[in-house]
Tab-separated table of C-alpha atoms in Angstrom:
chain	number	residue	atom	x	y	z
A	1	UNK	CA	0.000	0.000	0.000
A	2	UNK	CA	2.557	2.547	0.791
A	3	UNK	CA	4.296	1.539	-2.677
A	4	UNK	CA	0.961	2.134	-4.431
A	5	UNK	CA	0.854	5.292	-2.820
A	6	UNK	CA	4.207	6.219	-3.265
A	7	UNK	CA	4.781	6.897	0.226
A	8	UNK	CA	8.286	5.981	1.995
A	9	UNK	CA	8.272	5.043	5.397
A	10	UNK	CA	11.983	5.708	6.938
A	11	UNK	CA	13.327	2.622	8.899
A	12	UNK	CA	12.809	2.616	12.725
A	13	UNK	CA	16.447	1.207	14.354
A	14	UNK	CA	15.438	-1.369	16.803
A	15	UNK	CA	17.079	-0.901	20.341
A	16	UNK	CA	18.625	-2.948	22.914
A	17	UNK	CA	16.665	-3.330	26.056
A	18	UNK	CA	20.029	-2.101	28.047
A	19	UNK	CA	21.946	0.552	25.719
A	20	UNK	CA	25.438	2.447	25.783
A	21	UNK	CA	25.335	5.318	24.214
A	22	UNK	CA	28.171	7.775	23.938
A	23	UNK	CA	27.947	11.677	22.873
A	24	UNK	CA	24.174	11.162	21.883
A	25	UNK	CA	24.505	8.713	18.967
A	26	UNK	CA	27.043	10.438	17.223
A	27	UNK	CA	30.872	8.449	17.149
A	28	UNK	CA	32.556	11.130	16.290
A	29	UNK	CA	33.646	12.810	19.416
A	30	UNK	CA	34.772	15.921	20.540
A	31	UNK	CA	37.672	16.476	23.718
A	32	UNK	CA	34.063	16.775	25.838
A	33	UNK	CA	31.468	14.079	25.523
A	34	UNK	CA	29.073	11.983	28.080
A	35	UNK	CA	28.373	8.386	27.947
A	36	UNK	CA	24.911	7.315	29.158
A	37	UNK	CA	23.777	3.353	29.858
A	38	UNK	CA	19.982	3.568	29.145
A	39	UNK	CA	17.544	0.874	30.117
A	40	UNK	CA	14.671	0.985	27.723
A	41	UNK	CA	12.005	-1.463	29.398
A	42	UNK	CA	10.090	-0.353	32.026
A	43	UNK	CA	11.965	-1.338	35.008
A	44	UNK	CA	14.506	0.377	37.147
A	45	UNK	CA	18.408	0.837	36.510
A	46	UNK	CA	19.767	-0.465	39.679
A	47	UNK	CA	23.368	-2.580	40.607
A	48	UNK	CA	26.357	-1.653	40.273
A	49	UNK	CA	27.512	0.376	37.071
A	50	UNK	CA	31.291	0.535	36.381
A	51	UNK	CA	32.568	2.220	33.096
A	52	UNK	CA	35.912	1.267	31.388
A	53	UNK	CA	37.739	1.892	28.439
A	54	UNK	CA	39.403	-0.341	26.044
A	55	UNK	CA	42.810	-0.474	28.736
A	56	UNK	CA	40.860	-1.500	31.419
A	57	UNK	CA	40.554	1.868	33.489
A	58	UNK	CA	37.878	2.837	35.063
A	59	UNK	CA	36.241	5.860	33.788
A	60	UNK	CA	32.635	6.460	36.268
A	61	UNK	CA	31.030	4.012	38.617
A	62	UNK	CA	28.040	4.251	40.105
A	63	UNK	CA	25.371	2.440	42.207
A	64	UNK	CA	21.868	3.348	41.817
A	65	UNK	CA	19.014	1.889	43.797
A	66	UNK	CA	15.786	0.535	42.711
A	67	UNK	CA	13.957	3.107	45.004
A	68	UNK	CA	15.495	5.721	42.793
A	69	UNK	CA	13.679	4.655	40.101
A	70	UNK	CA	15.962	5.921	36.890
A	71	UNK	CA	16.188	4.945	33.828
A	72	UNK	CA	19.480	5.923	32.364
A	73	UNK	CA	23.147	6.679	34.225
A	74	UNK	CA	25.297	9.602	32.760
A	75	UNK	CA	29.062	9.748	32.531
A	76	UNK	CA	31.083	12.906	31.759
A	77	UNK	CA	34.589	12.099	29.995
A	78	UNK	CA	37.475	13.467	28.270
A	79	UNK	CA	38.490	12.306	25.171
A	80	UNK	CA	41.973	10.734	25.332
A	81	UNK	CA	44.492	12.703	23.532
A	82	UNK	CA	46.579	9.866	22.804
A	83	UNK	CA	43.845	7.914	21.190
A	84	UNK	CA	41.991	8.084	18.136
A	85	UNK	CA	39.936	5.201	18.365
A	86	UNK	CA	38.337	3.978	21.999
A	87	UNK	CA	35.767	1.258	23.165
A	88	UNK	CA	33.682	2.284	26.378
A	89	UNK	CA	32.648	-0.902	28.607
A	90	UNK	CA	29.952	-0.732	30.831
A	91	UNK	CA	29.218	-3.495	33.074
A	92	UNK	CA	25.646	-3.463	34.960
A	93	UNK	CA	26.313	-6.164	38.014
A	94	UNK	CA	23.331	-7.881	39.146
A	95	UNK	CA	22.898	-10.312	41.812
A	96	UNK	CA	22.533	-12.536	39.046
A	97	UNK	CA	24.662	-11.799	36.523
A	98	UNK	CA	26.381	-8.921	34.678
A	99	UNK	CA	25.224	-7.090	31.544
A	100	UNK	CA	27.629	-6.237	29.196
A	101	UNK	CA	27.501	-2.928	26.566
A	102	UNK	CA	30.513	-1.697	24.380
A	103	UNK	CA	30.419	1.273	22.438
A	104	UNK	CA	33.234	2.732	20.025
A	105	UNK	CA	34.249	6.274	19.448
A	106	UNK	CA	36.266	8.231	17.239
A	107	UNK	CA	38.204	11.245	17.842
A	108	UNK	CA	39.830	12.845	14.596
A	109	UNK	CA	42.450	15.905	15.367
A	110	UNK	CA	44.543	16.912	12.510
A	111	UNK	CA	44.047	17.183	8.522
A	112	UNK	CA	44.017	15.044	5.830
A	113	UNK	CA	46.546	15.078	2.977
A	114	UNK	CA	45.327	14.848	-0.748
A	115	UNK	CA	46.974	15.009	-3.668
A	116	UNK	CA	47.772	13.839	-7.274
A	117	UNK	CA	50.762	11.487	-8.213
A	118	UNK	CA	51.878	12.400	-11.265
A	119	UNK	CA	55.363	10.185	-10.840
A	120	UNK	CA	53.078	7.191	-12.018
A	121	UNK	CA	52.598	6.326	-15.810
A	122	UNK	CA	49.017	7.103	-14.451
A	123	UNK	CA	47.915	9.945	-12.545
A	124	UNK	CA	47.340	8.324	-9.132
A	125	UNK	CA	44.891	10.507	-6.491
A	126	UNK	CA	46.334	9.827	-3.259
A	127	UNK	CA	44.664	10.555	0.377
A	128	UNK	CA	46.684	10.191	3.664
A	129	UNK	CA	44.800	10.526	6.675
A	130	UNK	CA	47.676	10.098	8.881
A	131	UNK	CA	46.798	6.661	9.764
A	132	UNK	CA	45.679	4.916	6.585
A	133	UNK	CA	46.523	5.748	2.893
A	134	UNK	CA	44.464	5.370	-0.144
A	135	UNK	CA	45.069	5.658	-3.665
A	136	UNK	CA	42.724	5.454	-7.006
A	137	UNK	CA	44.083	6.046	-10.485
A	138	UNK	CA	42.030	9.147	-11.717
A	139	UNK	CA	41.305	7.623	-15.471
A	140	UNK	CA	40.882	3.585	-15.651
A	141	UNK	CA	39.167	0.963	-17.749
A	142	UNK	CA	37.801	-0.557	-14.592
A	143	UNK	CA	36.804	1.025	-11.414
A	144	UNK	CA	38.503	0.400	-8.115
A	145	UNK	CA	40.905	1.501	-5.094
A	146	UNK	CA	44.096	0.056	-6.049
A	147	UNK	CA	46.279	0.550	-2.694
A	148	UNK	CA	45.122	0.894	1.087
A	149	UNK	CA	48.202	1.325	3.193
A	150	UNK	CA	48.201	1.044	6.510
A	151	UNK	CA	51.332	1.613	9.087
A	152	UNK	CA	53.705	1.344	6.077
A	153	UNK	CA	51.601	-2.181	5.202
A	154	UNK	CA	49.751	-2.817	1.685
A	155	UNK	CA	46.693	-4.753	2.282
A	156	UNK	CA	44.810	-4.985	-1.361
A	157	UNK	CA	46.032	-7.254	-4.344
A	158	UNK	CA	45.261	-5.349	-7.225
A	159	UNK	CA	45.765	-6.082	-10.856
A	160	UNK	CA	45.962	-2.641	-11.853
A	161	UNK	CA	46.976	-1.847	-14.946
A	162	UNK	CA	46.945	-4.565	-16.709
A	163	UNK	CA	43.949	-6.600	-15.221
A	164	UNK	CA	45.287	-10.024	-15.930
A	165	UNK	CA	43.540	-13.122	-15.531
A	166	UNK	CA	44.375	-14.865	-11.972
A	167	UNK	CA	42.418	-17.582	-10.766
A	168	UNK	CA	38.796	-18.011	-11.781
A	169	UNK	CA	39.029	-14.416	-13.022
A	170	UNK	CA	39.498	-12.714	-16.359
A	171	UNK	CA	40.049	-10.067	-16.531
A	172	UNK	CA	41.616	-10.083	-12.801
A	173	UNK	CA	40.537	-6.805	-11.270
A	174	UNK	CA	41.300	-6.948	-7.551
A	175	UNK	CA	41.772	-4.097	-5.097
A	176	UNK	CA	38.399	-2.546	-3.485
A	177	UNK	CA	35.731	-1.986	-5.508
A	178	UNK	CA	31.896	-2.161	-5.707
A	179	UNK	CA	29.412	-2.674	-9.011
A	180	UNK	CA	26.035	-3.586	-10.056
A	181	UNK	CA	25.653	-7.376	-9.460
A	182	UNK	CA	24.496	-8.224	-12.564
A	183	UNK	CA	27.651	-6.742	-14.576
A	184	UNK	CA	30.701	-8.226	-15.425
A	185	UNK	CA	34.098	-6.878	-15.748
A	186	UNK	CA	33.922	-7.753	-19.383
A	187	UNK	CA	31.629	-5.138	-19.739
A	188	UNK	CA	32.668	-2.302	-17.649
A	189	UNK	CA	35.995	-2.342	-19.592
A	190	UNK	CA	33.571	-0.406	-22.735
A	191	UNK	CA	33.370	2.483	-19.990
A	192	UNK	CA	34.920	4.830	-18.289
A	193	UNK	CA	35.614	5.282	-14.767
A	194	UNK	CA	37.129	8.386	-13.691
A	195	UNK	CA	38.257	9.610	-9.727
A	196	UNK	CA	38.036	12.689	-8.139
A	197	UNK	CA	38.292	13.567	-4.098
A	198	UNK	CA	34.880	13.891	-2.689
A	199	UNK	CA	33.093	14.977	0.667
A	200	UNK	CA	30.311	13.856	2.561
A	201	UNK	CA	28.687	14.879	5.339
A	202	UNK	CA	27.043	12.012	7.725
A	203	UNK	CA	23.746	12.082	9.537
A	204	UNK	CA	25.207	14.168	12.323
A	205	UNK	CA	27.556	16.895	10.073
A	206	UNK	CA	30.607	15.165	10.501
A	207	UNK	CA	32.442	15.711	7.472
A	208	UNK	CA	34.069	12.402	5.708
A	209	UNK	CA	36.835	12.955	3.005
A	210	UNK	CA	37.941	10.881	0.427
A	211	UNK	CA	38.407	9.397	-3.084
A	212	UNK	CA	34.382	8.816	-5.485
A	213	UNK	CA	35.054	6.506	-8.724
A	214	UNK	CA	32.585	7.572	-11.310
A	215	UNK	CA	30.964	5.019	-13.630
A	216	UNK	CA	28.539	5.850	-16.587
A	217	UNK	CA	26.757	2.520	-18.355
A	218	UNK	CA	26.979	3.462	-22.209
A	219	UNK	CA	27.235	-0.229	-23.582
A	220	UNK	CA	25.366	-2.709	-21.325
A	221	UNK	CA	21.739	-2.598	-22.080
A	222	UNK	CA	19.909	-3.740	-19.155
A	223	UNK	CA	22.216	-1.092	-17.251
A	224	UNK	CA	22.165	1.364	-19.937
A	225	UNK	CA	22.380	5.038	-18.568
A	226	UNK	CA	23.127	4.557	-15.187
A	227	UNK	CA	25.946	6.458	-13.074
A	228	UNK	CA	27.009	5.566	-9.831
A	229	UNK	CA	30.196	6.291	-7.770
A	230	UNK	CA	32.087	4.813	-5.076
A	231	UNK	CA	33.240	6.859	-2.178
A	232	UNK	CA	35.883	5.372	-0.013
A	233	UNK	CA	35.620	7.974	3.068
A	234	UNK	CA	37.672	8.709	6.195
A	235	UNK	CA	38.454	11.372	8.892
A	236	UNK	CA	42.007	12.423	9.912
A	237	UNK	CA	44.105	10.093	12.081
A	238	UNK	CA	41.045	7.282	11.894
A	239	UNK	CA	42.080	3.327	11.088
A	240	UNK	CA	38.595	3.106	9.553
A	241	UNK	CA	37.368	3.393	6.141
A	242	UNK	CA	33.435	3.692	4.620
A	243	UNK	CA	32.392	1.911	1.443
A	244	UNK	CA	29.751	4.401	0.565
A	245	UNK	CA	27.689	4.051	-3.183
A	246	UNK	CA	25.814	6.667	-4.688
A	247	UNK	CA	23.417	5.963	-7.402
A	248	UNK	CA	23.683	8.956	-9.216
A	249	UNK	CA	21.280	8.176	-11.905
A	250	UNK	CA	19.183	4.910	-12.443
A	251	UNK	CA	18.656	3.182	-15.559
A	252	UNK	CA	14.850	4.130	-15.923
A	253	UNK	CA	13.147	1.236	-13.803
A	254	UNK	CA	12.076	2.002	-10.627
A	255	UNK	CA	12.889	-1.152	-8.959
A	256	UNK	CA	15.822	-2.320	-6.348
A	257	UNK	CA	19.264	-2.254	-7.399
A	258	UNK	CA	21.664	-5.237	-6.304
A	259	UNK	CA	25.280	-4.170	-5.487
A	260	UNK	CA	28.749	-6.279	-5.069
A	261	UNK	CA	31.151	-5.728	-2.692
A	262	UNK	CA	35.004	-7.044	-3.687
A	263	UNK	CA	37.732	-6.905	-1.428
A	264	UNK	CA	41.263	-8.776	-2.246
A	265	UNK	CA	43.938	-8.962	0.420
A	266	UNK	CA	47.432	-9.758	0.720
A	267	UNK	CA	49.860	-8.149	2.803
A	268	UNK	CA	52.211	-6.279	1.119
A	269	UNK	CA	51.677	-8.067	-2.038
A	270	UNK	CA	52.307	-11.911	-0.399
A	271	UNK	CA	49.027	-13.889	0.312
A	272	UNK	CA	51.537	-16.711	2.205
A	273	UNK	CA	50.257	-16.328	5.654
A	274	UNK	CA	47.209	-14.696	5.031
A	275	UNK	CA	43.466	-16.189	6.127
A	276	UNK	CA	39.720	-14.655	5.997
A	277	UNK	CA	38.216	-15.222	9.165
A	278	UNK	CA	34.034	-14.915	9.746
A	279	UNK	CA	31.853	-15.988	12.853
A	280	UNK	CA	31.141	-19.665	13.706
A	281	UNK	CA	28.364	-21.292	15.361
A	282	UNK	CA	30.233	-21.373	18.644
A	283	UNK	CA	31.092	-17.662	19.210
A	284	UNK	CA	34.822	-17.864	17.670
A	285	UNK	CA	36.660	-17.297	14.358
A	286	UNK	CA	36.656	-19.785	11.312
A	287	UNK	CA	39.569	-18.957	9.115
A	288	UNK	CA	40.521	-19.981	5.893
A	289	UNK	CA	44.450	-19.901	4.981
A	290	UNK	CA	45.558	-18.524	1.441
A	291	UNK	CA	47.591	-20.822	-0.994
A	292	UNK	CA	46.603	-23.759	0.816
A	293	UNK	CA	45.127	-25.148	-2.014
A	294	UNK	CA	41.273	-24.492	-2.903
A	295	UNK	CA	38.951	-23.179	-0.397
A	296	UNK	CA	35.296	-21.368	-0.679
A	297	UNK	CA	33.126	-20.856	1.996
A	298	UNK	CA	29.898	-18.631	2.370
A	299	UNK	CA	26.855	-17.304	4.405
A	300	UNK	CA	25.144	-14.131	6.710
A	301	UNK	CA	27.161	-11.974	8.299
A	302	UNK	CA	27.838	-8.815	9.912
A	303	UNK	CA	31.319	-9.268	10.332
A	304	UNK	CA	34.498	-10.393	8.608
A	305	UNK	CA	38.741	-10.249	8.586
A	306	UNK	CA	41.635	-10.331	6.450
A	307	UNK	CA	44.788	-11.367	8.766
A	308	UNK	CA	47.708	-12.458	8.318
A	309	UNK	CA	50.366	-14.854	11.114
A	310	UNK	CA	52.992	-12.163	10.088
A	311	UNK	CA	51.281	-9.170	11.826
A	312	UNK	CA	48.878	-8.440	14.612
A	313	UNK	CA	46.723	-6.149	13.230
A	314	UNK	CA	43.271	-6.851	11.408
A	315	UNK	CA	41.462	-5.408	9.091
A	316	UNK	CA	37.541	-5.617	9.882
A	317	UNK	CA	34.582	-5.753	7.112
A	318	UNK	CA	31.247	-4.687	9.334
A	319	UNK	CA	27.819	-3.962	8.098
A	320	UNK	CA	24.621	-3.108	10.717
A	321	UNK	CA	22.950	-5.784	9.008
A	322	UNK	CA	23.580	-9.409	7.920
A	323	UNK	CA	24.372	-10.126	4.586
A	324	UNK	CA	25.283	-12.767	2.378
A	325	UNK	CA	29.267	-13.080	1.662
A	326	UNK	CA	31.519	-15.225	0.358
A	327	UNK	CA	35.064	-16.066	0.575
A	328	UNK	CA	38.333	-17.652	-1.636
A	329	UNK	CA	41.169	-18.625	-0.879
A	330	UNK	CA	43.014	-19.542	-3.649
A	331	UNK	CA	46.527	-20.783	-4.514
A	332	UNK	CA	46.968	-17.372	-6.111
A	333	UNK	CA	44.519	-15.105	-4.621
A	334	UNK	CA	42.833	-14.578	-1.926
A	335	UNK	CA	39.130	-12.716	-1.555
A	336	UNK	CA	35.932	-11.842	-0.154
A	337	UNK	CA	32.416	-10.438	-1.464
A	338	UNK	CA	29.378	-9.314	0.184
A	339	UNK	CA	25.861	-8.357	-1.583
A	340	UNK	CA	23.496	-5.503	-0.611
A	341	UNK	CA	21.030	-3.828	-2.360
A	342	UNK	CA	19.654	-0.033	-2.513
A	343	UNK	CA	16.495	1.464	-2.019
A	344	UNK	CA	13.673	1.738	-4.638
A	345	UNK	CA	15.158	3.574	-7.554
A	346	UNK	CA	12.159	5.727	-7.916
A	347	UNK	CA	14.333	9.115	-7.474
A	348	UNK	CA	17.879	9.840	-7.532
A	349	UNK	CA	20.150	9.968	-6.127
A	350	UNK	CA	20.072	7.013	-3.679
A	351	UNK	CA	22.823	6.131	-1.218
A	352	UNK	CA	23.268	2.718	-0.384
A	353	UNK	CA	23.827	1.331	3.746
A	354	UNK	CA	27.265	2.198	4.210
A	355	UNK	CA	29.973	-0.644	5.176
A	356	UNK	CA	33.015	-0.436	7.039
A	357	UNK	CA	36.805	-1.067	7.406
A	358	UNK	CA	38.332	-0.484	10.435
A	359	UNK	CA	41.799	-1.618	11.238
A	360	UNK	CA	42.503	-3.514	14.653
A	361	UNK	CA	44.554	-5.494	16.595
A	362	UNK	CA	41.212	-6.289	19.001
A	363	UNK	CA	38.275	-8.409	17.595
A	364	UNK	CA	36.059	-6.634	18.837
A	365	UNK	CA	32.176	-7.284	19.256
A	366	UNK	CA	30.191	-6.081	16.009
A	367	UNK	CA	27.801	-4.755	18.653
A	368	UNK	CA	30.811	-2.773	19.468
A	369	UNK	CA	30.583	-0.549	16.123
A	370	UNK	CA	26.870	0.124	16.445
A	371	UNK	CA	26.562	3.785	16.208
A	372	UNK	CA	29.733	3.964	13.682
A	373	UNK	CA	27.413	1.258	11.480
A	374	UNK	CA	24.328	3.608	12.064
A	375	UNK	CA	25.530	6.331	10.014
A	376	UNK	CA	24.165	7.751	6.886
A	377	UNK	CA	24.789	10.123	4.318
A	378	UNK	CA	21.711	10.833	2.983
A	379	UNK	CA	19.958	12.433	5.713
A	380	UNK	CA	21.360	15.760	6.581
């Protein structure tokens, strides 16, 4: 009915019974923010409430009573200087038993550095945030983020420029990229994709720069006519990158569009060592190991990883919602892809539900990210 009548009804976020939240909703923090532990259901907040961050120090306690009758506990903080990226603990003890809540926050200080690379055979747009750096070249026959650096580390196989074929692929493409599911490489090589540094601003004003990889449809018919771009978006000193599509113009349907996520790690350019991880049944990690032979797995998720033995940090694919992904691990290669689709392409432009990369030594709780995953960019 509200199809028929052309009505949209925005999405209402479904909340926790017993919530964290920290500056309001918003991640991005300023040196000044409170932290609040909410209970939702109609019964008191009483027991003991200790606050922590991710080192283990206490931050607030507190003790409320049931006679008191409240419903939420408020903690003023300071952002720590040192730190760019923080988890807040709160533990609620019971007589019972002790309710967990996490809640991560960002806290960007400097600038970010942009510029064009014209050392390279191809013009390379480069964007250092001071913690990760990204790079896209600014005219290609296929569309993708060929290098994401992080601490002096490479952690995307790409085939750029010559796109050869490597493993079940032809042309190889690798890198970071996302596409309409039902194109193929084959065809996006008739277009052209060109770069540029782009800015968003996110549900709550924070500004995100970063690199947007244009794509116009000119020879695939079912596709014919549509533009969309990629932006790959940070803030300044963050370990975390958002996969962000705009659909800039549909292809004259007004119907869902179905998008593919790609992401091909190796570190540094050697897949020896390297393993995808994703949730098991059991509450741990199930990896897969790179050149090992042939290995394909698949399912729901919110949450992946692309690791390697060699080095202790992670680098974490969330989404707010689960989707369906797969994973490769190939003597040559190693990969994962998630699918997601956009809302009714009755007007343009559309923005899809973002996903992120955040970069970690911690495997942290998905529940963890929830405000960070909450954020949009088309509602100012």
């Amino acid at each position: 009915r509200n199809l028929a009548c052309n009505k949209y009804l925005k999405p209402q976020p479904i909340h926790p019974t017993l919530e964290l939240i920290a500056n309001g909703g918003n991640p991005c923090v300023d040196e000044n923010f409170q932290a609040k532990l909410l209970m939702r259901r109609d019964a008191a907040l009483a027991g003991e409430i200790i606050l922590k961050n991710s080192s283990g120090e206490v931050l607030g306690k507190a003790e409320p009573s049931r006679e008191e009758n409240l419903r939420e506990q408020i903690f003023n903080l300071t952002a720590d200087g040192k730190k760019v990226m923080e988890k807040l603990s709160c533990d609620l003890a019971q007589p019972i038993y002790t309710l967990e809540r996490e809640q991560v926050v960002l806290h960007s200080r400097n600038q970010i550095k942009r510029f064009v690379d014209e050392s390279k055979p191809v013009p390379m747009l480069v964007l250092d945030n001071g913690c990760i750096k990204i790079s896209a070249p600014k005219d290609s026959t296929l569309p993708s983020l060929v290098s994401l650096v992080h601490q002096e580390h490479e952690w995307l196989d790409s085939a750029f420029p010559n796109f050869e074929a490597r493993g079940t692929s032809n042309p190889f493409l690798g890198g970071l990229y996302c596409i309409p599911q039902n194109i193929g490489l084959k065809d996006l090589q008739k277009d052209r994709h060109t770069a540029d540094f782009s800015t968003l601003q996110d549900n709550w004003g924070n500004p995100w720069e970063g690199i947007s990889i244009k794509t116009e449809v000119t020879s695939f018919e079912p596709l014919k006519g549509m533009i969309w771009k990629q932006h790959f978006l940070t803030r300044a000193d963050l370990p975390v990158l958002i996969i962000q599509v705009e659909i800039v113009q549909g292809h004259g349907k007004a119907e869902f569009s179905s998008f593919k996520l790609y992401n091909y790690g190796a570190l540094d350019h050697d897949i020896s060592g390297c393993y995808l991880a994703f949730p098991d049944e059991k509450g741990g990690w199930q990896k897969i190991w790179a050149g090992r032979g042939r290995t394909y797995s698949a399912g729901r998720y919110h949450h992946s990883i692309i690791g390697s033995k060699n080095l202790a940090t992670k680098l974490h694919l969330l989404c707010q919602q689960k989707i369906y992904r797969f994973f490769q691990a190939l003597p040559d290669m190693m990969g994962q892809g998630a699918y997601f689709d956009s809302q009714l392409l009755d007007q343009t432009p559309r923005f899809t539900v973002p996903m992120v990369l955040v970069f970690s030594e911690q495997s942290w709780h998905h529940e963890a990210f929830a405000q960070i995953l909450a954020l949009r960019f088309d509602e100012k």
